[in-house]
């Protein structure tokens, strides 16, 4: 029998309420409270197909360049590091997705930059490096009173329970310790999402990929955005021509936050910001 879901609207004793009605505000609220949200990236089927073709082109070139044996020996064969720096406007545009940036503006106070972009393949019937619980600021056990870093995991393919969709522990960004094994067993949630969605996570939320028991690979592109006080995983400005980017795009990709190489350079930058 179909039971329509109803949520009571009446309330009493409430003096304060969070505000927000736009998709970006609601996603940011969900990230703050639960540690995650799902967002439609706005790609139509043709753009999604173009992105899949680009994913394969860049991955192929990457394996040619760095070598399958070498990448496997480093447990890096299923990852393409920093694809936006491999001459790919499609990956740059993915990192600058308007729906994600609007949400980040609501979720992170002040400025934020892209820390890293990684294309990921969860292969069928093979070990997967991300299939282990972690935070995306790994080895950290502090909690922040507001998000300092947000992970935007783009689903290149549908994420399903069969192909190893991402597991999360809701609200675990609010606790310093990794929870007990029984708690993990009872509270882990697998996030199924359509291709073309972003799964947004507070970076301190514990999560992992699942085992892919389908016959096809599950592809994703992960992004970490953070306040500009963390080092980028790979120096993006040093590997990307600024000429192809608008000033706003450069700011998000970290061009304005590179370490000044000297006191002179620091003071010159102060002057230009006055
Ligand atoms: O494969 C997944 O669904 C999760 C990926 C992940 O954990 C990560 O990139 O940090």
Short mmCIF file of N, CA and C and ligand atoms in Angstrom, two decimals, residues 120 128 130 134 136 151 153 159 166 207-209 218 222, ligand 1:
data_model
loop_
_atom_site.label_atom_id
_atom_site.label_comp_id
_atom_site.label_asym_id
_atom_site.label_seq_id
_atom_site.Cartn_x
_atom_site.Cartn_y
_atom_site.Cartn_z
N UNK A 120 38.24 9.22 -10.64
CA UNK A 120 38.33 7.93 -9.94
C UNK A 120 37.58 6.84 -10.72
N UNK A 128 39.73 -1.56 -4.57
CA UNK A 128 39.56 -0.13 -4.88
C UNK A 128 40.14 0.66 -3.71
N UNK A 130 39.78 3.55 -2.54
CA UNK A 130 38.92 4.42 -1.71
C UNK A 130 37.88 3.62 -0.91
N UNK A 134 37.41 6.96 5.54
CA UNK A 134 38.38 8.05 5.72
C UNK A 134 37.67 9.39 5.72
N UNK A 136 38.23 13.39 4.13
CA UNK A 136 39.02 13.95 3.02
C UNK A 136 40.02 14.98 3.51
N UNK A 151 33.79 18.48 0.03
CA UNK A 151 34.13 17.54 -1.02
C UNK A 151 32.94 17.49 -2.01
N UNK A 153 31.78 15.30 -5.03
CA UNK A 153 32.04 14.05 -5.76
C UNK A 153 31.04 13.96 -6.92
N UNK A 159 25.35 5.99 -9.46
CA UNK A 159 25.88 5.35 -8.25
C UNK A 159 24.76 4.45 -7.70
N UNK A 166 28.93 5.35 -2.84
CA UNK A 166 29.61 5.86 -1.65
C UNK A 166 28.84 5.58 -0.35
N UNK A 207 33.57 8.63 5.16
CA UNK A 207 32.94 8.05 3.97
C UNK A 207 33.90 7.06 3.32
N UNK A 208 33.39 6.25 2.41
CA UNK A 208 34.25 5.36 1.63
C UNK A 208 33.48 4.87 0.40
N UNK A 209 34.22 4.38 -0.58
CA UNK A 209 33.57 3.75 -1.72
C UNK A 209 33.15 2.34 -1.33
N UNK A 218 32.52 1.98 -12.12
CA UNK A 218 31.78 3.16 -11.60
C UNK A 218 32.78 4.31 -11.56
N UNK A 222 36.28 13.49 -8.06
CA UNK A 222 36.22 14.12 -6.74
C UNK A 222 36.90 15.49 -6.75
O1 LIG B 1 34.35 6.10 -4.60
C1 LIG B 1 33.64 6.72 -3.84
O2 LIG B 1 32.42 6.67 -3.91
C2 LIG B 1 34.24 7.56 -2.75
C3 LIG B 1 35.46 8.31 -3.19
C4 LIG B 1 36.23 8.82 -2.03
O3 LIG B 1 36.09 8.35 -0.94
C5 LIG B 1 37.16 9.93 -2.18
O4 LIG B 1 37.50 10.30 -3.31
O5 LIG B 1 37.63 10.47 -1.15
#
